[in-house]
Amino acid sequence: MKTVFSPLHAGHSGQMELVAGAIVPGFEKPSRAEIIKARIENQKLGEILAPEIHDLTAAKRVHTADYIDFLPTVWPQWEAAGKTGSAIPFAWPTRGLRGDVRPQTIEALLGYYSFDGGASFVKGTWDAIKSSYDVALTAAELIKAGERAAFALCRPPGHHAGAAFMGGYCFINNAAVAAQWFRDQGAKRVAVLDVDYHHGNGTQEIFYDRPDIQVINLHGDPLTEYPFFLGHADERGSSAGEGFNLNYPMPFGTSWEKWNEALEDACQKLAAYAPDVVVVSLGVDTFEKDPISHFKLTSADYPRIGARIAKLGLPTLFVMEGGYAVDEIGVNAVGVLTGFEGR
C-alpha cells in the first residue's frame, strides 16, 4: 500500500489549546505523524510519496469559500494585530447571539469560524493544513488510477471541520474533500467510515442531506464525550439524505467485543449501500491508553479492523485522523493497514 506524506505538517508545532478550563500544549503534535511514518518504513508497507500540489477548488466543494479564504490569513492577521503566542478562539456566536454578521477583528473571526478552542494557529499552521489537504487528494488520485488502497498520512486531521468551521484540531475536512472529489470524478456513491473515538461531526454536517455520500461513525457517546453536540443514534440524515447518516455511539469503557459488533453492523450497512469507493477516517484514539479517550481497544485489535474493511472488497482510501497515545500510534495505525493487506 502506498502512503502519501508531507514533512510540512511539522510547521504546526508548539501550538497551545484550550481544554477543560486550561491552556495546555496541544495533544495533536508532530511526533504523531513521524512515529506512524517510521512504523510504515519498519513494516515495509510500501512506497512513501510526496503530495502533488493542488489549488483550493476541491476544498471549496465541501467548505464555504469565505471560510477557506480565511484560513491562510489567520497568522498574518494575528501578527498584524500585534499578537504573540498561539492564536486560539475564545468567544463564539452561540444561541441568542448573531452569527449572520461577519466580524472584523482576528479575535472575533477566530470564534466566528470555529466551535471550540482546540483549533489554534502558529506561524506554520496554514502550510501544514494545506499540505494535509494535498496529501489527501494525492492519495485519492492513486485510488482513481487503480490502486486497491492508499494511505493519506494527514496531519492536521480533518473530520471535526464543518462546511464553515474549524475545531477539534481540524481545519480542512480531508476525508470529506476526498469523498466529494471521488464523486466529481464519476463515482456514483461514496461511503465514509469514521472509526475515530470522537464523532466526525464535521463530516456529518457537510453531507447530512446527501444520499450520494453515506456517512458512518463509531464513537464515544456525545452525552458524555466530545464533541458533545452531535453524534446521537437518531441523527439519520435530512431531506434526500435521510437514512444515509449512521451513528453508533458507545459508552466509556467499550472494549473490542462491543465495538466490533458495531463495526460489523456498520460494514453490513455499508456493503448494502454498494458504494464505488470507501473513505476511512482512521482514528486510533479508541486505544486503551489514549490520554483523551475512554475506549479499551488493544493493539491486537487494529489489524482486525483492517481485515474487516478489506472484506468489503472495495477501493479504500485511509485518511489519518486522531490518536494521541503517541508511543503506540504507529503500531496501531499501521496495524489497520497491514490487517487490510492480510499481513
GROMACS .gro file of C-alpha atoms in nm:
model
  343
    1MET     CA    1   0.000   0.000   0.000
    2LYS     CA    2   0.133   0.342  -0.096
    3THR     CA    3   0.142   0.622   0.159
    4VAL     CA    4   0.135   0.996   0.089
    5PHE     CA    5   0.314   1.215   0.344
    6SER     CA    6   0.442   1.572   0.367
    7PRO     CA    7   0.707   1.700   0.611
    8LEU     CA    8   0.533   2.038   0.606
    9HIS     CA    9   0.297   1.905   0.876
   10ALA     CA   10   0.575   1.987   1.125
   11GLY     CA   11   0.509   2.358   1.085
   12HIS     CA   12   0.203   2.310   1.307
   13SER     CA   13   0.408   2.267   1.621
   14GLY     CA   14   0.415   2.418   1.967
   15GLN     CA   15   0.055   2.535   1.949
   16MET     CA   16  -0.146   2.566   2.268
   17GLU     CA   17  -0.511   2.470   2.310
   18LEU     CA   18  -0.798   2.547   2.544
   19VAL     CA   19  -0.934   2.231   2.706
   20ALA     CA   20  -1.108   2.156   3.036
   21GLY     CA   21  -1.056   2.508   3.166
   22ALA     CA   22  -0.684   2.526   3.096
   23ILE     CA   23  -0.445   2.644   2.826
   24VAL     CA   24  -0.222   2.343   2.761
   25PRO     CA   25   0.025   2.225   2.495
   26GLY     CA   26  -0.163   2.070   2.205
   27PHE     CA   27  -0.212   1.693   2.217
   28GLU     CA   28  -0.204   1.697   1.835
   29LYS     CA   29   0.172   1.711   1.783
   30PRO     CA   30   0.422   1.642   1.501
   31SER     CA   31   0.554   1.323   1.662
   32ARG     CA   32   0.220   1.156   1.583
   33ALA     CA   33   0.287   1.161   1.209
   34GLU     CA   34   0.657   1.090   1.238
   35ILE     CA   35   0.601   0.777   1.451
   36ILE     CA   36   0.347   0.646   1.201
   37LYS     CA   37   0.585   0.713   0.912
   38ALA     CA   38   0.866   0.531   1.093
   39ARG     CA   39   0.638   0.232   1.152
   40ILE     CA   40   0.542   0.225   0.784
   41GLU     CA   41   0.910   0.209   0.695
   42ASN     CA   42   0.978  -0.056   0.961
   43GLN     CA   43   0.695  -0.275   0.835
   44LYS     CA   44   0.781  -0.214   0.469
   45LEU     CA   45   0.419  -0.126   0.399
   46GLY     CA   46   0.506   0.029   0.065
   47GLU     CA   47   0.633   0.338  -0.109
   48ILE     CA   48   0.602   0.675   0.065
   49LEU     CA   49   0.522   0.953  -0.181
   50ALA     CA   50   0.528   1.330  -0.158
   51PRO     CA   51   0.196   1.500  -0.237
   52GLU     CA   52   0.116   1.683  -0.556
   53ILE     CA   53   0.023   2.049  -0.510
   54HIS     CA   54  -0.344   2.138  -0.567
   55ASP     CA   55  -0.540   2.458  -0.573
   56LEU     CA   56  -0.823   2.502  -0.325
   57THR     CA   57  -1.107   2.424  -0.564
   58ALA     CA   58  -1.173   2.083  -0.410
   59ALA     CA   59  -1.176   2.232  -0.060
   60LYS     CA   60  -1.443   2.480  -0.168
   61ARG     CA   61  -1.662   2.193  -0.289
   62VAL     CA   62  -1.727   2.096   0.076
   63HIS     CA   63  -1.639   2.415   0.266
   64THR     CA   64  -1.768   2.767   0.211
   65ALA     CA   65  -1.538   2.988   0.007
   66ASP     CA   66  -1.515   3.257   0.276
   67TYR     CA   67  -1.405   3.002   0.537
   68ILE     CA   68  -1.133   2.855   0.314
   69ASP     CA   69  -1.016   3.204   0.216
   70PHE     CA   70  -0.993   3.296   0.585
   71LEU     CA   71  -0.759   3.015   0.691
   72PRO     CA   72  -0.438   3.139   0.517
   73THR     CA   73  -0.492   3.487   0.664
   74VAL     CA   74  -0.512   3.388   1.031
   75TRP     CA   75  -0.146   3.413   1.123
   76PRO     CA   76  -0.077   3.729   0.918
   77GLN     CA   77  -0.378   3.896   1.080
   78TRP     CA   78  -0.269   3.776   1.425
   79GLU     CA   79   0.080   3.920   1.377
   80ALA     CA   80  -0.054   4.242   1.226
   81ALA     CA   81  -0.267   4.289   1.538
   82GLY     CA   82   0.048   4.271   1.750
   83LYS     CA   83  -0.037   3.935   1.899
   84THR     CA   84   0.210   3.669   2.011
   85GLY     CA   85   0.170   3.306   2.108
   86SER     CA   86  -0.095   3.072   1.971
   87ALA     CA   87  -0.400   3.221   1.801
   88ILE     CA   88  -0.677   3.049   1.998
   89PRO     CA   89  -1.053   3.110   1.960
   90PHE     CA   90  -1.220   3.216   2.283
   91ALA     CA   91  -1.564   3.364   2.202
   92TRP     CA   92  -1.837   3.205   1.989
   93PRO     CA   93  -2.174   3.318   1.840
   94THR     CA   94  -2.384   3.075   2.041
   95ARG     CA   95  -2.763   3.066   2.090
   96GLY     CA   96  -2.908   3.412   2.135
   97LEU     CA   97  -2.614   3.585   1.964
   98ARG     CA   98  -2.587   3.684   1.600
   99GLY     CA   99  -2.396   3.459   1.366
  100ASP     CA  100  -2.514   3.625   1.046
  101VAL     CA  101  -2.282   3.927   1.069
  102ARG     CA  102  -1.918   3.859   0.991
  103PRO     CA  103  -1.696   4.046   1.240
  104GLN     CA  104  -1.377   4.230   1.153
  105THR     CA  105  -1.110   4.163   1.417
  106ILE     CA  106  -0.898   3.849   1.415
  107GLU     CA  107  -1.006   3.762   1.771
  108ALA     CA  108  -1.371   3.768   1.665
  109LEU     CA  109  -1.309   3.590   1.335
  110LEU     CA  110  -1.139   3.300   1.511
  111GLY     CA  111  -1.461   3.244   1.708
  112TYR     CA  112  -1.686   3.308   1.408
  113TYR     CA  113  -1.515   3.027   1.214
  114SER     CA  114  -1.479   2.771   1.496
  115PHE     CA  115  -1.672   2.576   1.758
  116ASP     CA  116  -1.403   2.522   2.023
  117GLY     CA  117  -1.060   2.631   2.146
  118GLY     CA  118  -0.878   2.331   2.000
  119ALA     CA  119  -0.813   2.470   1.653
  120SER     CA  120  -0.527   2.709   1.722
  121PHE     CA  121  -0.269   2.860   1.489
  122VAL     CA  122   0.103   2.921   1.497
  123LYS     CA  123   0.318   3.055   1.214
  124GLY     CA  124   0.342   2.725   1.024
  125THR     CA  125  -0.016   2.610   1.070
  126TRP     CA  126  -0.153   2.711   0.731
  127ASP     CA  127   0.131   2.538   0.545
  128ALA     CA  128   0.056   2.222   0.746
  129ILE     CA  129  -0.318   2.247   0.673
  130LYS     CA  130  -0.254   2.291   0.302
  131SER     CA  131  -0.006   2.003   0.291
  132SER     CA  132  -0.256   1.776   0.470
  133TYR     CA  133  -0.518   1.863   0.209
  134ASP     CA  134  -0.267   1.793  -0.071
  135VAL     CA  135  -0.182   1.459   0.089
  136ALA     CA  136  -0.548   1.353   0.091
  137LEU     CA  137  -0.610   1.449  -0.270
  138THR     CA  138  -0.290   1.286  -0.393
  139ALA     CA  139  -0.383   0.961  -0.218
  140ALA     CA  140  -0.733   0.983  -0.368
  141GLU     CA  141  -0.574   1.019  -0.709
  142LEU     CA  142  -0.384   0.694  -0.651
  143ILE     CA  143  -0.718   0.515  -0.596
  144LYS     CA  144  -0.861   0.674  -0.911
  145ALA     CA  145  -0.554   0.550  -1.101
  146GLY     CA  146  -0.625   0.191  -0.997
  147GLU     CA  147  -0.467   0.130  -0.657
  148ARG     CA  148  -0.676  -0.101  -0.438
  149ALA     CA  149  -0.596   0.111  -0.133
  150ALA     CA  150  -0.384   0.408  -0.029
  151PHE     CA  151  -0.298   0.581   0.298
  152ALA     CA  152  -0.315   0.958   0.333
  153LEU     CA  153  -0.094   1.033   0.635
  154CYS     CA  154  -0.269   1.361   0.703
  155ARG     CA  155  -0.171   1.598   0.978
  156PRO     CA  156  -0.350   1.803   1.100
  157PRO     CA  157  -0.660   1.580   1.091
  158GLY     CA  158  -0.992   1.694   0.945
  159HIS     CA  159  -1.311   1.518   1.049
  160HIS     CA  160  -1.427   1.778   1.305
  161ALA     CA  161  -1.412   2.060   1.047
  162GLY     CA  162  -1.752   2.151   0.903
  163ALA     CA  163  -1.854   2.349   0.600
  164ALA     CA  164  -1.772   2.682   0.768
  165PHE     CA  165  -1.595   2.599   1.093
  166MET     CA  166  -1.280   2.452   1.243
  167GLY     CA  167  -1.240   2.272   1.575
  168GLY     CA  168  -1.101   1.964   1.744
  169TYR     CA  169  -0.756   2.013   1.584
  170CYS     CA  170  -0.923   2.014   1.239
  171PHE     CA  171  -0.929   2.285   0.972
  172ILE     CA  172  -0.997   2.135   0.627
  173ASN     CA  173  -1.201   1.814   0.630
  174ASN     CA  174  -0.965   1.591   0.432
  175ALA     CA  175  -1.196   1.289   0.425
  176ALA     CA  176  -1.491   1.499   0.307
  177VAL     CA  177  -1.274   1.663   0.041
  178ALA     CA  178  -1.168   1.321  -0.086
  179ALA     CA  179  -1.523   1.184  -0.082
  180GLN     CA  180  -1.654   1.478  -0.284
  181TRP     CA  181  -1.357   1.456  -0.520
  182PHE     CA  182  -1.443   1.092  -0.593
  183ARG     CA  183  -1.798   1.199  -0.672
  184ASP     CA  184  -1.673   1.473  -0.901
  185GLN     CA  185  -1.454   1.217  -1.076
  186GLY     CA  186  -1.754   1.000  -1.157
  187ALA     CA  187  -1.819   0.777  -0.854
  188LYS     CA  188  -2.194   0.739  -0.816
  189ARG     CA  189  -2.181   0.664  -0.443
  190VAL     CA  190  -1.911   0.707  -0.179
  191ALA     CA  191  -1.913   0.581   0.181
  192VAL     CA  192  -1.721   0.747   0.464
  193LEU     CA  193  -1.649   0.510   0.753
  194ASP     CA  194  -1.521   0.700   1.057
  195VAL     CA  195  -1.363   0.477   1.324
  196ASP     CA  196  -1.212   0.758   1.532
  197TYR     CA  197  -1.309   0.763   1.901
  198HIS     CA  198  -1.458   1.110   1.862
  199HIS     CA  199  -1.761   1.162   1.639
  200GLY     CA  200  -1.681   1.310   1.297
  201ASN     CA  201  -1.926   1.596   1.341
  202GLY     CA  202  -1.785   1.796   1.052
  203THR     CA  203  -1.825   1.513   0.801
  204GLN     CA  204  -2.180   1.453   0.920
  205GLU     CA  205  -2.268   1.822   0.891
  206ILE     CA  206  -2.125   1.852   0.539
  207PHE     CA  207  -2.312   1.554   0.392
  208TYR     CA  208  -2.622   1.535   0.615
  209ASP     CA  209  -2.874   1.599   0.338
  210ARG     CA  210  -2.694   1.394   0.072
  211PRO     CA  211  -2.797   1.045  -0.048
  212ASP     CA  212  -2.484   1.004  -0.262
  213ILE     CA  213  -2.235   1.002   0.027
  214GLN     CA  214  -2.307   0.768   0.315
  215VAL     CA  215  -2.150   0.871   0.648
  216ILE     CA  216  -2.100   0.612   0.925
  217ASN     CA  217  -1.949   0.695   1.267
  218LEU     CA  218  -1.843   0.463   1.552
  219HIS     CA  219  -1.763   0.681   1.852
  220GLY     CA  220  -1.795   0.785   2.214
  221ASP     CA  221  -2.149   0.875   2.321
  222PRO     CA  222  -2.197   1.254   2.284
  223LEU     CA  223  -2.396   1.261   2.608
  224THR     CA  224  -2.060   1.227   2.783
  225GLU     CA  225  -1.791   1.270   2.518
  226TYR     CA  226  -1.655   1.541   2.288
  227PRO     CA  227  -1.775   1.692   2.057
  228PHE     CA  228  -2.091   1.660   2.273
  229PHE     CA  229  -2.342   1.827   2.041
  230LEU     CA  230  -2.366   1.583   1.751
  231GLY     CA  231  -2.341   1.207   1.706
  232HIS     CA  232  -2.662   1.065   1.853
  233ALA     CA  233  -2.816   0.749   1.706
  234ASP     CA  234  -3.132   0.930   1.597
  235GLU     CA  235  -2.937   1.156   1.359
  236ARG     CA  236  -3.018   0.973   1.037
  237GLY     CA  237  -2.982   1.246   0.776
  238SER     CA  238  -3.229   1.503   0.645
  239SER     CA  239  -3.432   1.557   0.328
  240ALA     CA  240  -3.288   1.344   0.048
  241GLY     CA  241  -3.014   1.231   0.284
  242GLU     CA  242  -3.244   1.068   0.538
  243GLY     CA  243  -3.120   0.719   0.617
  244PHE     CA  244  -2.772   0.777   0.482
  245ASN     CA  245  -2.615   0.900   0.807
  246LEU     CA  246  -2.549   0.626   1.065
  247ASN     CA  247  -2.417   0.682   1.418
  248TYR     CA  248  -2.301   0.417   1.665
  249PRO     CA  249  -2.245   0.599   1.998
  250MET     CA  250  -2.088   0.382   2.269
  251PRO     CA  251  -2.020   0.437   2.641
  252PHE     CA  252  -1.695   0.487   2.828
  253GLY     CA  253  -1.509   0.159   2.872
  254THR     CA  254  -1.625  -0.002   2.548
  255SER     CA  255  -1.393  -0.293   2.461
  256TRP     CA  256  -1.333  -0.486   2.141
  257GLU     CA  257  -1.631  -0.721   2.170
  258LYS     CA  258  -1.894  -0.446   2.175
  259TRP     CA  259  -1.702  -0.215   1.942
  260ASN     CA  260  -1.663  -0.496   1.690
  261GLU     CA  261  -2.039  -0.562   1.698
  262ALA     CA  262  -2.090  -0.202   1.590
  263LEU     CA  263  -1.823  -0.234   1.320
  264GLU     CA  264  -1.984  -0.550   1.183
  265ASP     CA  265  -2.326  -0.388   1.162
  266ALA     CA  266  -2.174  -0.077   1.005
  267CYS     CA  267  -1.989  -0.284   0.744
  268GLN     CA  268  -2.304  -0.473   0.655
  269LYS     CA  269  -2.493  -0.149   0.604
  270LEU     CA  270  -2.205  -0.006   0.404
  271ALA     CA  271  -2.200  -0.313   0.180
  272ALA     CA  272  -2.575  -0.284   0.125
  273TYR     CA  273  -2.526   0.079   0.019
  274ALA     CA  274  -2.287  -0.052  -0.251
  275PRO     CA  275  -2.054   0.246  -0.289
  276ASP     CA  276  -1.791   0.271  -0.559
  277VAL     CA  277  -1.523   0.367  -0.307
  278VAL     CA  278  -1.477   0.383   0.071
  279VAL     CA  279  -1.304   0.664   0.259
  280VAL     CA  280  -1.195   0.553   0.607
  281SER     CA  281  -1.143   0.829   0.863
  282LEU     CA  282  -0.875   0.640   1.053
  283GLY     CA  283  -0.852   0.744   1.415
  284VAL     CA  284  -0.680   0.512   1.662
  285ASP     CA  285  -0.774   0.703   1.977
  286THR     CA  286  -1.001   0.408   2.062
  287PHE     CA  287  -0.682   0.261   2.213
  288GLU     CA  288  -0.694   0.170   2.583
  289LYS     CA  289  -0.403   0.401   2.673
  290ASP     CA  290  -0.514   0.707   2.478
  291PRO     CA  291  -0.483   1.011   2.709
  292ILE     CA  292  -0.801   1.189   2.596
  293SER     CA  293  -1.029   0.893   2.517
  294HIS     CA  294  -1.212   0.619   2.706
  295PHE     CA  295  -1.243   0.302   2.497
  296LYS     CA  296  -1.046  -0.015   2.565
  297LEU     CA  297  -0.922  -0.146   2.232
  298THR     CA  298  -0.576  -0.307   2.237
  299SER     CA  299  -0.303  -0.306   1.974
  300ALA     CA  300  -0.406  -0.657   1.872
  301ASP     CA  301  -0.748  -0.528   1.768
  302TYR     CA  302  -0.638  -0.287   1.496
  303PRO     CA  303  -0.535  -0.546   1.234
  304ARG     CA  304  -0.882  -0.698   1.281
  305ILE     CA  305  -1.036  -0.364   1.186
  306GLY     CA  306  -0.832  -0.353   0.868
  307ALA     CA  307  -0.918  -0.713   0.782
  308ARG     CA  308  -1.291  -0.647   0.817
  309ILE     CA  309  -1.273  -0.339   0.598
  310ALA     CA  310  -1.080  -0.541   0.338
  311LYS     CA  311  -1.365  -0.795   0.327
  312LEU     CA  312  -1.583  -0.523   0.174
  313GLY     CA  313  -1.381  -0.571  -0.143
  314LEU     CA  314  -1.394  -0.204  -0.236
  315PRO     CA  315  -1.133   0.056  -0.332
  316THR     CA  316  -1.036   0.212   0.000
  317LEU     CA  317  -0.871   0.539   0.095
  318PHE     CA  318  -0.746   0.559   0.453
  319VAL     CA  319  -0.723   0.917   0.583
  320MET     CA  320  -0.544   0.973   0.914
  321GLU     CA  321  -0.748   1.140   1.188
  322GLY     CA  322  -0.688   1.112   1.566
  323GLY     CA  323  -0.486   0.905   1.806
  324TYR     CA  324  -0.287   1.056   2.094
  325ALA     CA  325  -0.114   0.769   2.276
  326VAL     CA  326   0.194   0.870   2.085
  327ASP     CA  327   0.419   0.576   2.173
  328GLU     CA  328   0.171   0.325   2.028
  329ILE     CA  329   0.016   0.529   1.748
  330GLY     CA  330   0.245   0.380   1.483
  331VAL     CA  331   0.175   0.020   1.582
  332ASN     CA  332  -0.200   0.080   1.592
  333ALA     CA  333  -0.244   0.289   1.277
  334VAL     CA  334  -0.018   0.071   1.064
  335GLY     CA  335  -0.179  -0.237   1.220
  336VAL     CA  336  -0.505  -0.139   1.049
  337LEU     CA  337  -0.325  -0.108   0.717
  338THR     CA  338  -0.135  -0.437   0.742
  339GLY     CA  339  -0.456  -0.604   0.856
  340PHE     CA  340  -0.626  -0.471   0.543
  341GLU     CA  341  -0.348  -0.624   0.334
  342GLY     CA  342  -0.374  -0.959   0.512
  343ARG     CA  343  -0.026  -0.943   0.663
   0.00000   0.00000   0.00000
